[in-house]
Amino acid sequence: MALTIRPINTGFIKVDTGVHVTSGRNVGVKIEIPALAWLIEGGKKPILVDTGMAPTNLANWHHPGSYQPEGMSIESQLQKLKINPDEIGTVIFTHLHWDHCHNMKIFNQAEFIVSQAELDFALDP
């Protein structure tokens, strides 16, 4: 079985390079990084790795300057690919930060997979 892995950009997160990317180098330099989800096709049902970032009003609160352009929500991106959220069979979360799991509520038919350690921390940080 051949699988296809497709990156899906769901917006942009503005971060301090020295804090979030280069471990102390270039502190104060702001960059935009894409908030990616990943679609895996070719199996019985599509698999989604992460569900993408929150809309601009929530993203901007957490990381000022972050934004989700119109048409870049995970739902809109899947629609462009002619995939209904109910068709997603499995969602695998890399971790439970807002830019990776915000949209889980739209995947009503999916099985959700997350590590036990990540779930334990989310429930009792």
Tab-separated table of N, CA and C in Angstrom:
chain	number	residue	atom	x	y	z
A	1	MET	N	0.846	-1.169	0.000
A	1	MET	CA	0.000	0.000	0.000
A	1	MET	C	0.897	1.239	0.000
A	2	ALA	N	0.678	2.119	-0.946
A	2	ALA	CA	1.425	3.377	-1.024
A	2	ALA	C	0.675	4.461	-0.268
A	3	LEU	N	1.381	5.146	0.593
A	3	LEU	CA	0.786	6.239	1.348
A	3	LEU	C	1.316	7.565	0.837
A	4	THR	N	0.487	8.583	0.911
A	4	THR	CA	0.882	9.941	0.569
A	4	THR	C	0.774	10.781	1.830
A	5	ILE	N	1.811	11.524	2.131
A	5	ILE	CA	1.803	12.424	3.282
A	5	ILE	C	1.828	13.844	2.750
A	6	ARG	N	0.806	14.606	3.129
A	6	ARG	CA	0.636	15.948	2.593
A	6	ARG	C	0.665	16.968	3.737
A	7	PRO	N	1.569	17.958	3.691
A	7	PRO	CA	1.541	19.012	4.703
A	7	PRO	C	0.376	19.962	4.440
A	8	ILE	N	-0.256	20.415	5.516
A	8	ILE	CA	-1.352	21.379	5.401
A	8	ILE	C	-1.036	22.547	6.329
A	9	ASN	N	-0.816	23.713	5.746
A	9	ASN	CA	-0.530	24.903	6.549
A	9	ASN	C	-1.854	25.506	7.020
A	10	THR	N	-1.991	25.686	8.339
A	10	THR	CA	-3.232	26.224	8.910
A	10	THR	C	-3.064	27.632	9.467
A	11	GLY	N	-1.943	28.273	9.180
A	11	GLY	CA	-1.718	29.638	9.642
A	11	GLY	C	-0.264	29.861	9.986
A	12	PHE	N	-0.019	31.005	10.641
A	12	PHE	CA	1.350	31.403	10.944
A	12	PHE	C	1.465	31.852	12.399
A	13	ILE	N	2.498	31.369	13.061
A	13	ILE	CA	2.738	31.703	14.455
A	13	ILE	C	3.975	32.595	14.509
A	14	LYS	N	3.825	33.757	15.142
A	14	LYS	CA	4.952	34.680	15.282
A	14	LYS	C	5.657	34.372	16.600
A	15	VAL	N	6.923	34.048	16.505
A	15	VAL	CA	7.688	33.666	17.689
A	15	VAL	C	9.019	34.412	17.741
A	16	ASP	N	9.583	34.460	18.927
A	16	ASP	CA	10.926	34.975	19.140
A	16	ASP	C	11.895	33.848	18.797
A	17	THR	N	12.725	34.072	17.809
A	17	THR	CA	13.649	33.051	17.345
A	17	THR	C	14.496	32.489	18.483
A	18	GLY	N	15.059	33.363	19.299
A	18	GLY	CA	15.959	32.919	20.359
A	18	GLY	C	15.281	32.108	21.438
A	19	VAL	N	13.992	32.323	21.633
A	19	VAL	CA	13.256	31.589	22.660
A	19	VAL	C	12.708	30.272	22.122
A	20	HIS	N	12.180	30.276	20.899
A	20	HIS	CA	11.443	29.123	20.386
A	20	HIS	C	12.143	28.322	19.294
A	21	VAL	N	13.223	28.847	18.723
A	21	VAL	CA	13.812	28.162	17.577
A	21	VAL	C	15.303	27.857	17.755
A	22	THR	N	16.089	28.825	18.185
A	22	THR	CA	17.545	28.664	18.169
A	22	THR	C	18.185	28.597	19.561
A	23	SER	N	17.410	28.337	20.573
A	23	SER	CA	17.932	28.134	21.939
A	23	SER	C	18.912	29.216	22.392
A	24	GLY	N	18.440	30.451	22.404
A	24	GLY	CA	19.250	31.537	22.956
A	24	GLY	C	19.967	32.407	21.950
A	25	ARG	N	20.058	31.982	20.719
A	25	ARG	CA	20.675	32.826	19.687
A	25	ARG	C	19.598	33.652	19.011
A	26	ASN	N	19.902	34.886	18.718
A	26	ASN	CA	18.983	35.822	18.050
A	26	ASN	C	17.746	36.128	18.885
A	27	VAL	N	17.920	36.244	20.193
A	27	VAL	CA	16.804	36.617	21.062
A	27	VAL	C	16.292	37.981	20.623
A	28	GLY	N	14.981	38.102	20.542
A	28	GLY	CA	14.346	39.353	20.133
A	28	GLY	C	14.021	39.424	18.655
A	29	VAL	N	14.565	38.523	17.866
A	29	VAL	CA	14.262	38.494	16.436
A	29	VAL	C	12.990	37.686	16.240
A	30	LYS	N	11.969	38.315	15.679
A	30	LYS	CA	10.673	37.660	15.475
A	30	LYS	C	10.599	37.060	14.070
A	31	ILE	N	10.067	35.855	13.989
A	31	ILE	CA	9.836	35.208	12.695
A	31	ILE	C	8.442	34.582	12.705
A	32	GLU	N	7.941	34.293	11.526
A	32	GLU	CA	6.682	33.561	11.386
A	32	GLU	C	6.999	32.128	10.999
A	33	ILE	N	6.392	31.190	11.730
A	33	ILE	CA	6.555	29.790	11.368
A	33	ILE	C	5.184	29.226	10.989
A	34	PRO	N	5.122	28.327	10.025
A	34	PRO	CA	3.831	27.755	9.644
A	34	PRO	C	3.317	26.800	10.717
A	35	ALA	N	2.014	26.800	10.901
A	35	ALA	CA	1.360	25.863	11.827
A	35	ALA	C	0.834	24.707	10.980
A	36	LEU	N	1.586	23.633	10.934
A	36	LEU	CA	1.283	22.534	10.021
A	36	LEU	C	0.481	21.420	10.684
A	37	ALA	N	-0.392	20.847	9.899
A	37	ALA	CA	-1.004	19.554	10.166
A	37	ALA	C	-0.551	18.679	8.999
A	38	TRP	N	-0.737	17.374	9.133
A	38	TRP	CA	-0.279	16.454	8.085
A	38	TRP	C	-1.402	15.475	7.755
A	39	LEU	N	-1.701	15.337	6.485
A	39	LEU	CA	-2.727	14.410	6.019
A	39	LEU	C	-2.042	13.195	5.409
A	40	ILE	N	-2.411	12.016	5.900
A	40	ILE	CA	-1.859	10.758	5.369
A	40	ILE	C	-2.987	10.049	4.628
A	41	GLU	N	-2.787	9.838	3.340
A	41	GLU	CA	-3.802	9.204	2.495
A	41	GLU	C	-3.270	7.906	1.911
A	42	GLY	N	-4.181	7.021	1.569
A	42	GLY	CA	-3.813	5.779	0.912
A	42	GLY	C	-4.214	4.550	1.692
A	43	GLY	N	-4.624	4.738	2.930
A	43	GLY	CA	-5.118	3.628	3.742
A	43	GLY	C	-6.629	3.542	3.637
A	44	LYS	N	-7.245	2.795	4.557
A	44	LYS	CA	-8.709	2.665	4.544
A	44	LYS	C	-9.397	4.013	4.663
A	45	LYS	N	-8.922	4.834	5.597
A	45	LYS	CA	-9.465	6.179	5.807
A	45	LYS	C	-8.291	7.132	5.983
A	46	PRO	N	-8.489	8.393	5.630
A	46	PRO	CA	-7.410	9.364	5.839
A	46	PRO	C	-7.068	9.505	7.322
A	47	ILE	N	-5.794	9.765	7.578
A	47	ILE	CA	-5.284	10.007	8.925
A	47	ILE	C	-4.786	11.449	8.959
A	48	LEU	N	-5.095	12.131	10.044
A	48	LEU	CA	-4.622	13.496	10.221
A	48	LEU	C	-3.667	13.525	11.410
A	49	VAL	N	-2.496	14.118	11.215
A	49	VAL	CA	-1.551	14.313	12.311
A	49	VAL	C	-1.666	15.781	12.714
A	50	ASP	N	-2.223	16.000	13.897
A	50	ASP	CA	-2.558	17.310	14.444
A	50	ASP	C	-3.735	17.925	13.677
A	51	THR	N	-4.414	18.855	14.325
A	51	THR	CA	-5.628	19.426	13.729
A	51	THR	C	-5.507	20.913	13.433
A	52	GLY	N	-4.320	21.451	13.565
A	52	GLY	CA	-4.101	22.831	13.161
A	52	GLY	C	-4.372	23.866	14.239
A	53	MET	N	-4.010	25.086	13.923
A	53	MET	CA	-4.057	26.169	14.898
A	53	MET	C	-5.435	26.790	15.033
A	54	ALA	N	-5.560	27.589	16.059
A	54	ALA	CA	-6.784	28.328	16.359
A	54	ALA	C	-6.921	29.518	15.405
A	55	PRO	N	-8.130	30.084	15.316
A	55	PRO	CA	-8.302	31.290	14.511
A	55	PRO	C	-7.509	32.468	15.085
A	56	THR	N	-7.363	33.506	14.285
A	56	THR	CA	-6.508	34.646	14.622
A	56	THR	C	-6.779	35.224	16.005
A	57	ASN	N	-8.038	35.418	16.385
A	57	ASN	CA	-8.307	36.063	17.672
A	57	ASN	C	-7.735	35.275	18.844
A	58	LEU	N	-7.680	33.966	18.755
A	58	LEU	CA	-7.084	33.146	19.819
A	58	LEU	C	-5.572	32.997	19.634
A	59	ALA	N	-5.133	32.840	18.412
A	59	ALA	CA	-3.705	32.677	18.140
A	59	ALA	C	-2.940	33.941	18.522
A	60	ASN	N	-3.488	35.079	18.213
A	60	ASN	CA	-2.852	36.355	18.505
A	60	ASN	C	-2.720	36.574	20.008
A	61	TRP	N	-3.644	36.034	20.780
A	61	TRP	CA	-3.582	36.156	22.238
A	61	TRP	C	-2.372	35.407	22.789
A	62	HIS	N	-2.130	34.222	22.282
A	62	HIS	CA	-1.041	33.392	22.805
A	62	HIS	C	0.323	33.854	22.308
A	63	HIS	N	0.440	34.081	21.033
A	63	HIS	CA	1.668	34.593	20.430
A	63	HIS	C	1.278	35.820	19.609
A	64	PRO	N	1.420	37.022	20.167
A	64	PRO	CA	1.020	38.236	19.442
A	64	PRO	C	1.616	38.289	18.038
A	65	GLY	N	0.771	38.615	17.084
A	65	GLY	CA	1.184	38.674	15.682
A	65	GLY	C	0.877	37.402	14.915
A	66	SER	N	0.450	36.345	15.618
A	66	SER	CA	0.083	35.090	14.944
A	66	SER	C	-1.267	35.279	14.262
A	67	TYR	N	-1.457	34.582	13.169
A	67	TYR	CA	-2.705	34.772	12.435
A	67	TYR	C	-3.025	33.571	11.549
A	68	GLN	N	-4.319	33.465	11.243
A	68	GLN	CA	-4.792	32.430	10.337
A	68	GLN	C	-5.521	33.139	9.195
A	69	PRO	N	-4.893	33.225	8.030
A	69	PRO	CA	-5.544	33.886	6.907
A	69	PRO	C	-6.852	33.193	6.527
A	70	GLU	N	-7.736	33.951	5.945
A	70	GLU	CA	-9.006	33.392	5.494
A	70	GLU	C	-8.729	32.227	4.550
A	71	GLY	N	-9.464	31.139	4.746
A	71	GLY	CA	-9.316	29.963	3.900
A	71	GLY	C	-8.223	29.004	4.338
A	72	MET	N	-7.561	29.282	5.468
A	72	MET	CA	-6.476	28.407	5.906
A	72	MET	C	-6.832	27.552	7.117
A	73	SER	N	-8.058	27.622	7.598
A	73	SER	CA	-8.437	26.733	8.694
A	73	SER	C	-8.324	25.289	8.198
A	74	ILE	N	-8.170	24.352	9.116
A	74	ILE	CA	-8.050	22.946	8.704
A	74	ILE	C	-9.289	22.502	7.937
A	75	GLU	N	-10.436	22.977	8.355
A	75	GLU	CA	-11.680	22.619	7.667
A	75	GLU	C	-11.672	23.135	6.230
A	76	SER	N	-11.253	24.391	6.041
A	76	SER	CA	-11.176	24.958	4.685
A	76	SER	C	-10.144	24.240	3.834
A	77	GLN	N	-9.014	23.922	4.439
A	77	GLN	CA	-7.954	23.241	3.692
A	77	GLN	C	-8.393	21.842	3.249
A	78	LEU	N	-9.084	21.130	4.143
A	78	LEU	CA	-9.591	19.803	3.763
A	78	LEU	C	-10.660	19.913	2.682
A	79	GLN	N	-11.500	20.929	2.781
A	79	GLN	CA	-12.544	21.136	1.781
A	79	GLN	C	-11.922	21.319	0.390
A	80	LYS	N	-10.805	22.058	0.312
A	80	LYS	CA	-10.103	22.240	-0.965
A	80	LYS	C	-9.638	20.901	-1.532
A	81	LEU	N	-9.351	19.946	-0.633
A	81	LEU	CA	-8.903	18.617	-1.043
A	81	LEU	C	-10.068	17.649	-1.219
A	82	LYS	N	-11.290	18.183	-1.078
A	82	LYS	CA	-12.526	17.400	-1.211
A	82	LYS	C	-12.627	16.300	-0.147
A	83	ILE	N	-12.199	16.650	1.080
A	83	ILE	CA	-12.291	15.730	2.208
A	83	ILE	C	-13.159	16.356	3.284
A	84	ASN	N	-14.185	15.634	3.690
A	84	ASN	CA	-15.056	16.062	4.775
A	84	ASN	C	-14.405	15.648	6.094
A	85	PRO	N	-14.451	16.496	7.133
A	85	PRO	CA	-13.863	16.107	8.421
A	85	PRO	C	-14.376	14.761	8.943
A	86	ASP	N	-15.620	14.398	8.618
A	86	ASP	CA	-16.164	13.112	9.057
A	86	ASP	C	-15.501	11.918	8.374
A	87	GLU	N	-14.764	12.160	7.291
A	87	GLU	CA	-14.067	11.084	6.596
A	87	GLU	C	-12.742	10.715	7.265
A	88	ILE	N	-12.230	11.594	8.121
A	88	ILE	CA	-10.958	11.326	8.796
A	88	ILE	C	-11.174	10.199	9.797
A	89	GLY	N	-10.412	9.118	9.664
A	89	GLY	CA	-10.587	7.950	10.528
A	89	GLY	C	-9.814	8.040	11.831
A	90	THR	N	-8.634	8.677	11.778
A	90	THR	CA	-7.773	8.762	12.946
A	90	THR	C	-7.108	10.137	12.980
A	91	VAL	N	-7.010	10.703	14.176
A	91	VAL	CA	-6.215	11.909	14.400
A	91	VAL	C	-5.134	11.536	15.407
A	92	ILE	N	-3.894	11.749	15.014
A	92	ILE	CA	-2.759	11.506	15.896
A	92	ILE	C	-2.223	12.866	16.344
A	93	PHE	N	-2.173	13.077	17.650
A	93	PHE	CA	-1.648	14.337	18.177
A	93	PHE	C	-0.178	14.164	18.540
A	94	THR	N	0.670	15.023	17.992
A	94	THR	CA	2.079	15.005	18.370
A	94	THR	C	2.225	15.494	19.804
A	95	HIS	N	1.426	16.483	20.163
A	95	HIS	CA	1.328	16.990	21.530
A	95	HIS	C	0.083	17.869	21.601
A	96	LEU	N	-0.253	18.328	22.779
A	96	LEU	CA	-1.550	18.984	22.986
A	96	LEU	C	-1.448	20.500	23.166
A	97	HIS	N	-0.593	21.152	22.390
A	97	HIS	CA	-0.567	22.610	22.379
A	97	HIS	C	-1.685	23.119	21.471
A	98	TRP	N	-2.101	24.358	21.698
A	98	TRP	CA	-3.222	24.968	20.982
A	98	TRP	C	-3.067	24.934	19.465
A	99	ASP	N	-1.854	25.027	18.972
A	99	ASP	CA	-1.641	25.058	17.529
A	99	ASP	C	-1.588	23.666	16.914
A	100	HIS	N	-1.799	22.636	17.721
A	100	HIS	CA	-1.790	21.261	17.234
A	100	HIS	C	-3.115	20.540	17.464
A	101	CYS	N	-3.924	21.024	18.414
A	101	CYS	CA	-5.147	20.269	18.738
A	101	CYS	C	-6.404	21.126	18.835
A	102	HIS	N	-6.322	22.399	18.501
A	102	HIS	CA	-7.469	23.282	18.701
A	102	HIS	C	-8.747	22.787	18.018
A	103	ASN	N	-8.630	22.202	16.855
A	103	ASN	CA	-9.813	21.884	16.046
A	103	ASN	C	-10.329	20.464	16.188
A	104	MET	N	-9.973	19.791	17.242
A	104	MET	CA	-10.384	18.384	17.375
A	104	MET	C	-11.894	18.223	17.362
A	105	LYS	N	-12.635	19.243	17.771
A	105	LYS	CA	-14.090	19.145	17.873
A	105	LYS	C	-14.780	18.910	16.525
A	106	ILE	N	-14.123	19.216	15.415
A	106	ILE	CA	-14.789	19.029	14.119
A	106	ILE	C	-14.597	17.621	13.553
A	107	PHE	N	-13.782	16.803	14.201
A	107	PHE	CA	-13.523	15.452	13.705
A	107	PHE	C	-14.335	14.441	14.513
A	108	ASN	N	-15.638	14.477	14.307
A	108	ASN	CA	-16.601	13.702	15.100
A	108	ASN	C	-16.465	12.195	14.955
A	109	GLN	N	-15.971	11.727	13.833
A	109	GLN	CA	-15.920	10.289	13.565
A	109	GLN	C	-14.528	9.697	13.778
A	110	ALA	N	-13.565	10.538	14.133
A	110	ALA	CA	-12.178	10.078	14.231
A	110	ALA	C	-11.861	9.473	15.592
A	111	GLU	N	-10.948	8.530	15.568
A	111	GLU	CA	-10.335	8.023	16.791
A	111	GLU	C	-9.150	8.946	17.071
A	112	PHE	N	-8.996	9.377	18.317
A	112	PHE	CA	-7.904	10.266	18.691
A	112	PHE	C	-6.804	9.468	19.386
A	113	ILE	N	-5.569	9.741	18.992
A	113	ILE	CA	-4.418	9.068	19.587
A	113	ILE	C	-3.456	10.131	20.110
A	114	VAL	N	-3.053	9.969	21.372
A	114	VAL	CA	-2.084	10.859	21.998
A	114	VAL	C	-1.299	10.025	23.009
A	115	SER	N	-0.068	10.410	23.274
A	115	SER	CA	0.712	9.641	24.242
A	115	SER	C	0.109	9.788	25.638
A	116	GLN	N	0.262	8.762	26.437
A	116	GLN	CA	-0.258	8.791	27.804
A	116	GLN	C	0.389	9.915	28.612
A	117	ALA	N	1.687	10.110	28.438
A	117	ALA	CA	2.385	11.166	29.182
A	117	ALA	C	1.835	12.546	28.828
A	118	GLU	N	1.556	12.776	27.561
A	118	GLU	CA	1.007	14.068	27.126
A	118	GLU	C	-0.394	14.272	27.686
A	119	LEU	N	-1.213	13.239	27.645
A	119	LEU	CA	-2.571	13.333	28.186
A	119	LEU	C	-2.534	13.570	29.695
A	120	ASP	N	-1.682	12.843	30.398
A	120	ASP	CA	-1.569	13.019	31.858
A	120	ASP	C	-1.188	14.460	32.188
A	121	PHE	N	-0.226	15.027	31.465
A	121	PHE	CA	0.195	16.399	31.734
A	121	PHE	C	-0.916	17.389	31.423
A	122	ALA	N	-1.655	17.158	30.324
A	122	ALA	CA	-2.745	18.062	29.966
A	122	ALA	C	-3.840	18.060	31.050
A	123	LEU	N	-4.078	16.905	31.637
A	123	LEU	CA	-5.125	16.795	32.672
A	123	LEU	C	-4.660	17.299	34.028
A	124	ASP	N	-3.352	17.229	34.294
A	124	ASP	CA	-2.838	17.654	35.593
A	124	ASP	C	-1.416	18.203	35.424
A	125	PRO	N	-1.313	19.461	34.942
A	125	PRO	CA	0.017	20.024	34.680
A	125	PRO	C	0.777	20.291	35.960
